[in-house]
Coordinates of N, CA and C in Angstrom, one line a residue:
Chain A
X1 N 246.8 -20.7 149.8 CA 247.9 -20.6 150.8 C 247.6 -21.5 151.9
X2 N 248.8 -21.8 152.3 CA 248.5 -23.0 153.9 C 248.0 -22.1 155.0
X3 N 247.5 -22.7 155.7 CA 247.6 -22.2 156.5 C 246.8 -22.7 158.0
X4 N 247.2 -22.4 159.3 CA 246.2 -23.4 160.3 C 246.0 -22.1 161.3
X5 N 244.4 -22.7 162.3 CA 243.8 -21.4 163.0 C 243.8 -22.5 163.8
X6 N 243.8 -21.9 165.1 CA 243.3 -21.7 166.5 C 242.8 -21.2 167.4
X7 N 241.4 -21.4 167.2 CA 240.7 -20.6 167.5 C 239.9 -19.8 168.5
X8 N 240.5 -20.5 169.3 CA 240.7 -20.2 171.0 C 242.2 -20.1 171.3
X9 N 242.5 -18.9 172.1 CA 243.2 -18.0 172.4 C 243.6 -18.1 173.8
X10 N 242.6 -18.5 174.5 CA 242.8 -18.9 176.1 C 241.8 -19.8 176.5
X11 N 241.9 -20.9 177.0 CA 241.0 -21.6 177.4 C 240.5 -22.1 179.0
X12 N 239.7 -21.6 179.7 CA 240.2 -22.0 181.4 C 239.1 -22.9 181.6
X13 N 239.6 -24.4 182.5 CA 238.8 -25.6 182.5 C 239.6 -25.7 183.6
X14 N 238.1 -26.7 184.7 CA 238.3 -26.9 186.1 C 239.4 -27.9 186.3
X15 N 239.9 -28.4 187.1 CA 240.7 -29.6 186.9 C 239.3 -30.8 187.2
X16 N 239.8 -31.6 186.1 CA 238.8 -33.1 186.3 C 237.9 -32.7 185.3
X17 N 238.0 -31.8 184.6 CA 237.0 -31.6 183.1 C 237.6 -32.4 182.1
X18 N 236.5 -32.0 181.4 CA 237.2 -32.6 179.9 C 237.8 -31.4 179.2
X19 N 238.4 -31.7 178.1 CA 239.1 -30.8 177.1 C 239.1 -30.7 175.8
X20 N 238.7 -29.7 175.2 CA 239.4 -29.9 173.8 C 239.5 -28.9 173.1
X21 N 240.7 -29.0 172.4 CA 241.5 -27.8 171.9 C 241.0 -27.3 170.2
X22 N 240.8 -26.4 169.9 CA 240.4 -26.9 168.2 C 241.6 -26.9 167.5
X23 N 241.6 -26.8 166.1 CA 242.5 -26.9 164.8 C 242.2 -26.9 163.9
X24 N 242.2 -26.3 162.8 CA 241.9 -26.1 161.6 C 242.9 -25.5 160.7
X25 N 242.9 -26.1 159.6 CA 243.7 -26.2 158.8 C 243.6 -26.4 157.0
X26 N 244.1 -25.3 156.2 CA 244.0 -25.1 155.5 C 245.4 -26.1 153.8
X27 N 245.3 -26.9 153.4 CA 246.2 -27.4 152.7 C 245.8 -28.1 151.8
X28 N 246.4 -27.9 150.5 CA 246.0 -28.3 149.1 C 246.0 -30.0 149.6
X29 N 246.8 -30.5 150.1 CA 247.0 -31.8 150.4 C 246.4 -32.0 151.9
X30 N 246.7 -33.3 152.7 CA 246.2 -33.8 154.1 C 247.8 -34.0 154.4
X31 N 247.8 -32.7 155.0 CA 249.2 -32.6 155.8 C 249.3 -33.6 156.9
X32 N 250.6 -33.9 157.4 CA 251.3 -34.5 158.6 C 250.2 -33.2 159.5
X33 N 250.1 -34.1 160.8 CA 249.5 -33.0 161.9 C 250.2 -33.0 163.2
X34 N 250.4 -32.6 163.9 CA 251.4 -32.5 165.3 C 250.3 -31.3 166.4
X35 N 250.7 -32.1 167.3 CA 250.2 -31.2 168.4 C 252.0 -31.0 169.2
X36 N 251.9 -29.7 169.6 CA 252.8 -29.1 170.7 C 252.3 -28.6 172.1
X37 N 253.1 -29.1 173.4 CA 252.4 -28.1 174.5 C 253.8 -27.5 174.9
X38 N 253.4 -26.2 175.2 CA 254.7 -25.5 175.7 C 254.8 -25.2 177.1
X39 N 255.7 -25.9 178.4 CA 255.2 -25.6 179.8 C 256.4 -24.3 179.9
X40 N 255.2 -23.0 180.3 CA 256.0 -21.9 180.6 C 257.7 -21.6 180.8
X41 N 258.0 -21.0 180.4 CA 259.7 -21.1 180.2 C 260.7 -22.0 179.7
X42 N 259.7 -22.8 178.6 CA 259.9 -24.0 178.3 C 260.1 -23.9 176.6
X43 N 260.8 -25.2 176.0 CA 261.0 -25.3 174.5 C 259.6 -26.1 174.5
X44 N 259.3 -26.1 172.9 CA 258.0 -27.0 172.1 C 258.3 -28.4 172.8
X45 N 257.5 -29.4 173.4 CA 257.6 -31.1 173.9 C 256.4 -31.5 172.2
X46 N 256.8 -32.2 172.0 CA 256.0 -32.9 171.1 C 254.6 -33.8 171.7
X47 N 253.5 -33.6 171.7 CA 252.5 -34.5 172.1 C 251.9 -35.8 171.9
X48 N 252.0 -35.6 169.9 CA 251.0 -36.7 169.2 C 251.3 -35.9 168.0
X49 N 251.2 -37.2 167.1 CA 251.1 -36.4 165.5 C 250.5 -37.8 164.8
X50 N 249.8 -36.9 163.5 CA 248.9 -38.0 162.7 C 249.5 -37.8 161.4
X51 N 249.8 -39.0 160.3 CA 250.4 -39.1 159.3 C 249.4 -40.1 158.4
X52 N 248.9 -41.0 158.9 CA 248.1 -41.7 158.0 C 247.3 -43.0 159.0
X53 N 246.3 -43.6 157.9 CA 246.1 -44.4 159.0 C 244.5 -44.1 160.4
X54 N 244.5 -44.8 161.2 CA 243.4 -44.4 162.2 C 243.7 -42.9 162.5
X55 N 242.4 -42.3 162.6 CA 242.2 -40.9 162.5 C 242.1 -40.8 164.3
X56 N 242.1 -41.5 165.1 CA 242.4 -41.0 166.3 C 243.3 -41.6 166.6
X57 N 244.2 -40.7 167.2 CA 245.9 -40.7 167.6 C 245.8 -40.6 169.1
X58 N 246.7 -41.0 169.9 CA 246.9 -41.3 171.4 C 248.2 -40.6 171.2
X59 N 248.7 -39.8 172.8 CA 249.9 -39.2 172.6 C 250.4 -39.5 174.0
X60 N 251.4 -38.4 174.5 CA 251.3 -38.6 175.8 C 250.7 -37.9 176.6
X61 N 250.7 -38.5 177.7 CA 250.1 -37.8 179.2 C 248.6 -37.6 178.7
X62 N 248.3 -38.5 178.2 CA 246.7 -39.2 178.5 C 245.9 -38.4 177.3
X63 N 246.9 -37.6 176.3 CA 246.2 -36.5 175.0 C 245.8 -37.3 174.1
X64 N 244.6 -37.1 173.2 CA 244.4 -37.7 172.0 C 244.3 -36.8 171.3
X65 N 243.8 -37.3 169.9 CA 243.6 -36.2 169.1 C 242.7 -36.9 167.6
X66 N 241.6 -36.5 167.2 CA 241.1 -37.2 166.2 C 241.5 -36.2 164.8
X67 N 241.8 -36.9 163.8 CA 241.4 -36.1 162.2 C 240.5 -36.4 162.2
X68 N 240.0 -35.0 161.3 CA 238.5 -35.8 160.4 C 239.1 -34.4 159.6
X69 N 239.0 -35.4 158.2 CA 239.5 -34.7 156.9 C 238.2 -33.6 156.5
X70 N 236.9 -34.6 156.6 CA 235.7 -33.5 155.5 C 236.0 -32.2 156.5
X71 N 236.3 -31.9 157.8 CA 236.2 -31.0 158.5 C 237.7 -30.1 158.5
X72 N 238.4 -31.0 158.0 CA 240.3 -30.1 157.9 C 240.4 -29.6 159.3
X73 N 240.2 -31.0 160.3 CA 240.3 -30.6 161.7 C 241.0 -31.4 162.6
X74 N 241.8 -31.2 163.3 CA 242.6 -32.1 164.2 C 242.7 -31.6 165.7
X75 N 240.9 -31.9 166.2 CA 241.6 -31.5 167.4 C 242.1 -32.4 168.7
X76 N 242.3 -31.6 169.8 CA 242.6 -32.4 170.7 C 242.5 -33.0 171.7
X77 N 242.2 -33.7 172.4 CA 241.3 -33.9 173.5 C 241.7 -34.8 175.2
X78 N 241.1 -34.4 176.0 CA 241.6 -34.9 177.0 C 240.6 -35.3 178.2
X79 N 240.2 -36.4 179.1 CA 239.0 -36.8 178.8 C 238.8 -36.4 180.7
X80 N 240.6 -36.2 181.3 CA 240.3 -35.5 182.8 C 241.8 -34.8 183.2
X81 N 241.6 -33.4 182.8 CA 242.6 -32.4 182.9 C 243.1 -31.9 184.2
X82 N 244.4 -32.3 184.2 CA 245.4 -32.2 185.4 C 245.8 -30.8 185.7
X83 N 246.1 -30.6 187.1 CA 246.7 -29.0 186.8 C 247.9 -28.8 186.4
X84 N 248.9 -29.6 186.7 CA 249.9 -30.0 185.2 C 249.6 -29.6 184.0
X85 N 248.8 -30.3 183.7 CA 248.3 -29.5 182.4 C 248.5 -28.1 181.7
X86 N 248.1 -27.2 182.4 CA 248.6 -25.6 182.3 C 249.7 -25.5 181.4
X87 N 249.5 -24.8 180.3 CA 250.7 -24.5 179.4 C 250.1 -23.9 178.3
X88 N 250.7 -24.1 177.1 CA 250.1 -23.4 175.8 C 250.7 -24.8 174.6
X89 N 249.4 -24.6 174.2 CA 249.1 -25.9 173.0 C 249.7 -25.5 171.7
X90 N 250.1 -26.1 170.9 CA 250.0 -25.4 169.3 C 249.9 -26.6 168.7
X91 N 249.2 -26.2 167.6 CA 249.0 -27.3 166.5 C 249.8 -26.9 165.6
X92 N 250.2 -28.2 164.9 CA 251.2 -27.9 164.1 C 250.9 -28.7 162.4
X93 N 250.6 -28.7 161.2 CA 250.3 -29.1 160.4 C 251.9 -29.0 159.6
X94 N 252.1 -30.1 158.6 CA 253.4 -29.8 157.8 C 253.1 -30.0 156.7
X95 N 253.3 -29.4 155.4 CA 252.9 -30.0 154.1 C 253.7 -30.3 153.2
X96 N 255.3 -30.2 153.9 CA 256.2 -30.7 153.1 C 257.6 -29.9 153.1
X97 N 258.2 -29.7 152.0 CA 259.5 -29.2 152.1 C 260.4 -28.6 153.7
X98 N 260.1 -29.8 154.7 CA 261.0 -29.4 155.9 C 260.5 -28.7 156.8
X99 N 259.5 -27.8 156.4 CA 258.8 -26.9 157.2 C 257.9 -27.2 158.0
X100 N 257.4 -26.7 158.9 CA 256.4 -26.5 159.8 C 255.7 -25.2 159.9
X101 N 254.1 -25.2 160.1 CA 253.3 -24.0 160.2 C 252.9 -24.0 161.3
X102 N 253.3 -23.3 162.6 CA 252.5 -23.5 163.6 C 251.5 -22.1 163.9
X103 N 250.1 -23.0 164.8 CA 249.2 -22.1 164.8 C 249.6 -20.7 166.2
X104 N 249.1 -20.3 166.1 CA 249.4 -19.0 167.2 C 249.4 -19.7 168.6
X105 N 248.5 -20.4 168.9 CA 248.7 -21.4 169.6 C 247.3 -21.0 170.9
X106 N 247.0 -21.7 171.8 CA 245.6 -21.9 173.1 C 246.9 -22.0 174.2
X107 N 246.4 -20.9 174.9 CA 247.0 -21.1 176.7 C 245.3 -21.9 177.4
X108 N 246.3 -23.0 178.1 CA 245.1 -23.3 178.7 C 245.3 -23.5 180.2
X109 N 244.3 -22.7 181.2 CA 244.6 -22.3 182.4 C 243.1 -23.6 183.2
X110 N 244.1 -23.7 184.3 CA 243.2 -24.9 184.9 C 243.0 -24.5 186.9
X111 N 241.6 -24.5 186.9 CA 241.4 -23.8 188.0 C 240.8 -25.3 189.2
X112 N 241.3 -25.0 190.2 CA 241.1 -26.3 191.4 C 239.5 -26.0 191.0
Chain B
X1 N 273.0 -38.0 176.5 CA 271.8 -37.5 174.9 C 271.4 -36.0 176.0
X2 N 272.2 -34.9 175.4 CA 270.9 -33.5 175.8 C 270.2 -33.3 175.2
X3 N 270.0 -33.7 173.7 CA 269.4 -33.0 173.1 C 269.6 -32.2 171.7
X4 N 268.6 -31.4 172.1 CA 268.9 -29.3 171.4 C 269.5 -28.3 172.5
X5 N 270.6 -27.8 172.7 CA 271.0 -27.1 173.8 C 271.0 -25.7 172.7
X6 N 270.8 -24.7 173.8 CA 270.8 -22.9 173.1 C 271.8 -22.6 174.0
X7 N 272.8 -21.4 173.2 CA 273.6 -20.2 174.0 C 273.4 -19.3 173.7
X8 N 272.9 -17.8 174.2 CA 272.5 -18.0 176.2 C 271.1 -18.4 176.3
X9 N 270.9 -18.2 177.8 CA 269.4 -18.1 177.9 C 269.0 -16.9 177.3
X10 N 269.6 -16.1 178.2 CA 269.3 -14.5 178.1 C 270.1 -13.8 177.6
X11 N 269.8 -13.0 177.1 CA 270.2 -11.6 176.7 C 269.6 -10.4 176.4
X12 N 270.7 -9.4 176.6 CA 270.1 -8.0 176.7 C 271.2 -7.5 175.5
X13 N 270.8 -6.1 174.7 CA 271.5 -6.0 173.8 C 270.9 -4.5 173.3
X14 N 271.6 -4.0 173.2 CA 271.3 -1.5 172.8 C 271.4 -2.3 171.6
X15 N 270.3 -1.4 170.8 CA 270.2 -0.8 169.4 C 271.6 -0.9 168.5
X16 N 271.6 -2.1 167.9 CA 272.6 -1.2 166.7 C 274.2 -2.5 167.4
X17 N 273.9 -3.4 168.3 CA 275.0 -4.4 168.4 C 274.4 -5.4 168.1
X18 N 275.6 -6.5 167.7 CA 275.8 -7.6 166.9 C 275.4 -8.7 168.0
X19 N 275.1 -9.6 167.8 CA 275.6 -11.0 168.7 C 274.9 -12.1 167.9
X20 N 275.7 -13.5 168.2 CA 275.5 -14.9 167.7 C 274.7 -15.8 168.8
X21 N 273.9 -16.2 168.1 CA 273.1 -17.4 169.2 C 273.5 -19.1 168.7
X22 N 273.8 -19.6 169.5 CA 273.8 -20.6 169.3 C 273.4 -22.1 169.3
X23 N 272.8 -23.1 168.5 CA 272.6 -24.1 168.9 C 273.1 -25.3 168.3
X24 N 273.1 -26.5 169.2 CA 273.9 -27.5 169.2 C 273.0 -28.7 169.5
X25 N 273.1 -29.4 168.9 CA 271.9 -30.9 168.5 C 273.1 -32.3 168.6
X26 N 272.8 -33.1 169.3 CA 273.6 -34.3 169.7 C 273.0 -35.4 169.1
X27 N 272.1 -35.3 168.0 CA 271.2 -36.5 167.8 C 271.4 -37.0 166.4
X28 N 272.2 -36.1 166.2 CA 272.9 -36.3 164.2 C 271.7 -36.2 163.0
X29 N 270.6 -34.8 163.3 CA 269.9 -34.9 162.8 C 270.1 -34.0 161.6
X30 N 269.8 -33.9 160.7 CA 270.3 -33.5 159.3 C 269.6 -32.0 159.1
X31 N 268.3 -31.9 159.9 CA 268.1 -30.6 159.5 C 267.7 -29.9 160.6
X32 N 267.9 -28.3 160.9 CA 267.7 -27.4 161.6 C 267.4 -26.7 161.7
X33 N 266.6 -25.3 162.3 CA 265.8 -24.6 162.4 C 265.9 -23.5 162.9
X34 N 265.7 -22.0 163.0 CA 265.5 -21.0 164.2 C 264.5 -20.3 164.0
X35 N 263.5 -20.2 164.8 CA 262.2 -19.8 165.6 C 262.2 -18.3 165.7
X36 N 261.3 -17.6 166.3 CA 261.4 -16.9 166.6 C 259.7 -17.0 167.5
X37 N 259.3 -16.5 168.4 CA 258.1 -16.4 169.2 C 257.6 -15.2 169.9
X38 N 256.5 -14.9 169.6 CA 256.3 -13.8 170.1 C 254.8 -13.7 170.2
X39 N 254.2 -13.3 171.7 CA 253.3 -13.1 171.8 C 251.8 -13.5 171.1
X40 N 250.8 -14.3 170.4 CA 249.8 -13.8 169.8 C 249.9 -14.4 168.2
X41 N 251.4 -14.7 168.2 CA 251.9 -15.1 167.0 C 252.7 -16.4 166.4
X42 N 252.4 -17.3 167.2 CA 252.7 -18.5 167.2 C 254.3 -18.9 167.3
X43 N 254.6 -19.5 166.4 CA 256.1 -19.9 166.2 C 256.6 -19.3 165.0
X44 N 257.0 -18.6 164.3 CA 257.5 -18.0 163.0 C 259.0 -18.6 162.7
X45 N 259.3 -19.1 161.5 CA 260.3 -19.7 161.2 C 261.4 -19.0 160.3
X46 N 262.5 -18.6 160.9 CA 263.4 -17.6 160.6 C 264.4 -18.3 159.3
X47 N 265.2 -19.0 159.6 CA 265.6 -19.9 158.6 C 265.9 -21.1 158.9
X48 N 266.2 -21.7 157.8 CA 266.7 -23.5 158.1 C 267.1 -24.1 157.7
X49 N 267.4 -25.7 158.0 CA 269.2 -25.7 156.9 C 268.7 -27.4 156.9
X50 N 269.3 -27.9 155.5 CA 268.6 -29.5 155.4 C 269.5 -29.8 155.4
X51 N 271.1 -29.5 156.2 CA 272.1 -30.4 156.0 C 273.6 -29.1 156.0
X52 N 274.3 -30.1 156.4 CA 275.8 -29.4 156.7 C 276.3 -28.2 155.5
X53 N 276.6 -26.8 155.8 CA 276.7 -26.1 154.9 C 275.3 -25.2 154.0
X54 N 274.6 -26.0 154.2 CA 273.0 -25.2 153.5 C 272.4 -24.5 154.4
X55 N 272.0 -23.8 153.8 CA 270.3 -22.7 154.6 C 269.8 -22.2 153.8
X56 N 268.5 -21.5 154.2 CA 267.2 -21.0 153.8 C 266.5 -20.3 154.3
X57 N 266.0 -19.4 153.3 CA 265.1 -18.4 154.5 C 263.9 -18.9 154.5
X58 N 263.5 -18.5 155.9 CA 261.9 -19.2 156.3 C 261.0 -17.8 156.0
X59 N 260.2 -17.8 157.0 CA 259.2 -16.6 157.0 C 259.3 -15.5 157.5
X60 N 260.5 -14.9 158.0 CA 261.0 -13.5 158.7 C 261.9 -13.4 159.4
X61 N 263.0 -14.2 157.5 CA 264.3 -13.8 157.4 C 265.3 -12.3 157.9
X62 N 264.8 -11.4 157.1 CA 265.0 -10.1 157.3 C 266.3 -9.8 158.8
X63 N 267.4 -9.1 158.2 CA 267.8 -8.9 159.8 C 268.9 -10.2 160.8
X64 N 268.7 -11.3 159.7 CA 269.6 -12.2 160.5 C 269.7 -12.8 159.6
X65 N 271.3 -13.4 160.2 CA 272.3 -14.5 159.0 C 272.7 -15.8 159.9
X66 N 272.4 -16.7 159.2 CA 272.7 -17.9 159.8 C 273.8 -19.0 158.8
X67 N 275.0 -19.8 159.8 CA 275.5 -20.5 159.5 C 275.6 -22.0 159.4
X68 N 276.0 -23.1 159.1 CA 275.6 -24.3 159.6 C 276.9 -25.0 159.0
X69 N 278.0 -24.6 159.8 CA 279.6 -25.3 159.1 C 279.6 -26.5 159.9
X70 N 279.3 -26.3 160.9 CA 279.1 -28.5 161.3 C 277.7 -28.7 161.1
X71 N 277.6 -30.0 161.2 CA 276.0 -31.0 161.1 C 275.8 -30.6 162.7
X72 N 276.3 -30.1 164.0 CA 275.8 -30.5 165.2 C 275.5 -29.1 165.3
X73 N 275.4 -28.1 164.7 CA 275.6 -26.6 165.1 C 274.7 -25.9 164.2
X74 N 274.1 -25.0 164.3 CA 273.5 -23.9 163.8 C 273.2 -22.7 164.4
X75 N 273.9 -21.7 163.4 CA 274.2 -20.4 164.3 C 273.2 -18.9 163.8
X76 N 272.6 -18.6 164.6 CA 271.6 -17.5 164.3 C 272.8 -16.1 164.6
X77 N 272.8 -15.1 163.4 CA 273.3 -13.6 164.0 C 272.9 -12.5 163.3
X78 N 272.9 -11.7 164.6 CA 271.9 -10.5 164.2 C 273.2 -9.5 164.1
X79 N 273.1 -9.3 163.0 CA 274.4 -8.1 162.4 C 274.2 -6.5 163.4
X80 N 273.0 -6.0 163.2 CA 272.5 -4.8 164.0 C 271.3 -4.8 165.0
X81 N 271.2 -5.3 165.8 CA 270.5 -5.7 166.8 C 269.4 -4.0 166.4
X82 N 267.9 -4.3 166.5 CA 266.5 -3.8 166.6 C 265.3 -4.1 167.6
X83 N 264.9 -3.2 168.1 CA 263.9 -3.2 169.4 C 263.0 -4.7 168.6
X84 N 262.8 -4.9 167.3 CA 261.8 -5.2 166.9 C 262.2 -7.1 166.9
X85 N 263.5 -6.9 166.9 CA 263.9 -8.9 167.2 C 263.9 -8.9 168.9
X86 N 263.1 -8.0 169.8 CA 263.0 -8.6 171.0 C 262.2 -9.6 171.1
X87 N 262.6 -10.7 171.7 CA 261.7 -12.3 171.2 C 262.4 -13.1 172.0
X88 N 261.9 -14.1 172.1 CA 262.2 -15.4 172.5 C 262.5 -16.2 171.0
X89 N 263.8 -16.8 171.0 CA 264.5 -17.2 169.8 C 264.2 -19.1 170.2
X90 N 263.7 -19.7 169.2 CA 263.8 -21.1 169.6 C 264.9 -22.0 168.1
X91 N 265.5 -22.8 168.9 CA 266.1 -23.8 168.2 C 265.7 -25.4 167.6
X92 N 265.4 -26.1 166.6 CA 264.8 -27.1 166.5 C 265.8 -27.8 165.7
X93 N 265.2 -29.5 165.6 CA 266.1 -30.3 164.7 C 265.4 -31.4 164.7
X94 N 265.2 -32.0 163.3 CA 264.5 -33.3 163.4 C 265.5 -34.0 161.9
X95 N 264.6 -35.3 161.8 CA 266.1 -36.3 160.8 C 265.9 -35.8 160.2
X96 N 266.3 -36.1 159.0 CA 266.1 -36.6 157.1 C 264.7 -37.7 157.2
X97 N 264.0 -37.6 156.7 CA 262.4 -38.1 156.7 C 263.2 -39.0 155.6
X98 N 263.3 -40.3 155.8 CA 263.1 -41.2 155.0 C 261.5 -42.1 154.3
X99 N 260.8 -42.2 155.7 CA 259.5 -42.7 155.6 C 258.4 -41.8 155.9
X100 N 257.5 -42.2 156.0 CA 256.5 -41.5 156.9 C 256.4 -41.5 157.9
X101 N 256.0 -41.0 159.2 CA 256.4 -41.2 160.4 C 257.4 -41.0 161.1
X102 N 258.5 -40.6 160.7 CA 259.7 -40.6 161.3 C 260.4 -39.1 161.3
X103 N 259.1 -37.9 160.8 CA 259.5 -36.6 160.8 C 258.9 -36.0 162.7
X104 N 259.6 -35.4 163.0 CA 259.0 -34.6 164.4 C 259.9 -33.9 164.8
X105 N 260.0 -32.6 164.9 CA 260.5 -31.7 165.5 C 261.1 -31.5 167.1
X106 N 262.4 -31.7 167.4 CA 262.9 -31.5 169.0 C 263.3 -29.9 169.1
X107 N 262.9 -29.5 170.2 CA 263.1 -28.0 170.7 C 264.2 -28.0 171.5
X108 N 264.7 -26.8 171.0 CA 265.8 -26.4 172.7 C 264.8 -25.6 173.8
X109 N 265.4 -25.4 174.7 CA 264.9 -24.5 175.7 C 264.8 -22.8 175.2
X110 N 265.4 -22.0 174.5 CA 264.6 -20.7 173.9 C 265.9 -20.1 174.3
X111 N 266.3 -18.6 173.6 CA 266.6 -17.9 174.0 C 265.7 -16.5 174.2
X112 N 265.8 -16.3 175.1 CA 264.8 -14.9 175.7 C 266.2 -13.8 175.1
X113 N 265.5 -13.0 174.1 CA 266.7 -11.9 173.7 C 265.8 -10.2 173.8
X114 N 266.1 -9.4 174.5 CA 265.6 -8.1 175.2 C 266.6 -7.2 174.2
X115 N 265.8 -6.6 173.5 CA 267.2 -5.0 172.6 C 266.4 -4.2 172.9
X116 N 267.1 -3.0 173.8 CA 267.0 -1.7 174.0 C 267.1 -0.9 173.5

């Protein structure tokens, strides 16, 4: 069965840290991967997504995000965390027929 | 260009009434979506439609019927409204995936729906 974890639930980082979010993911094939951040009261913004190709992806507002297949991992990363930043992450893997699986998703709280 | 627009934001709704949510996509994208969110549980995908007139149930169908008589519209309705669809309802739409690369999901803003 498909399926993707997130395995941190809340994450709280100082501002001016680094970041990173995990992902893991379960799929007969090497799905499409997406990252989502959701700012409180807010619809899904798209961040970055990997399809094929260099396994480290650049997104916006300074996010990356590397694959690495032996690991079925796509996390995310950020190298100096804004307090903007603050919101809730989801990873998003697709493996086809239209759909999307998103993970339960990381609130990540950022303290001065 | 708005977008994905939802009607309403909010709502409140007693046990056992009907109501339609609505969303409307300006980008001429072929397929559509309705969400559901809740707490602990990521995004869950109610049903969805690859095009004018079609739908599908997603993963927690149950409870709601959805229409899609234009390509710009997709309509979520809960026949008997249940404490248990209190949720934040989300609306999505992305193309027809010709290539690789060119699949990604646009969100509306949510509706926050409260049944008493």
């Amino acid at each position: 069965a498909q399926s993707v974890t997130q395995p941190d639930i809340h994450i709280t980082v100082s501002e001016g840290a680094s970041l990173e979010l995990r992902c893991n993911y379960s799929y007969g094939a090497t799905p499409y991967l997406f990252w989502y951040v959701q700012s409180p009261g807010q619809g899904l913004q798209l961040l970055l997504k990997y399809f094929s190709g260099d396994t480290l992806v650049q997104g916006i507002k300074g996010f990356e995000a590397e694959f690495k297949r032996s690991q079925s991992s796509f996390n995310l990363r950020k190298p100096s965390v804004h307090w903007s930043d603050a919101a809730e992450y989801f990873c998003a893997p697709w493996g086809g027929y239209q759909k999307v699986t998103f993970g339960t998703g990381t609130k990540l709280q950022v303290i001065p | 260009n708005a977008g994905v627009t939802q009607t309403p934001k909010f709502r409140v709704l007693k046990t056992g009434q009907s109501m339609t949510l609505l969303c409307a996509q300006d980008m001429n994208h072929e397929y559509m979506y309705w969400y559901r969110q809740d707490p602990g549980m990521g995004l869950r995908l109610i049903h969805y439609s690859v095009g004018e007139g079609t739908t599908a149930k997603g993963e927690v169908p149950d409870g709601y019927n959805v229409s899609r008589l234009k390509k710009q519209n997709f309509l979520l309705g809960l026949e008997s409204a249940a404490p248990s669809q209190t949720s934040v309802y989300f609306c999505a739409s992305s193309k027809l995936q010709v290539e690789r690369g060119t699949y990604e999901q646009y969100f509306g803003p949510g509706t926050r729906l409260t049944v008493t």
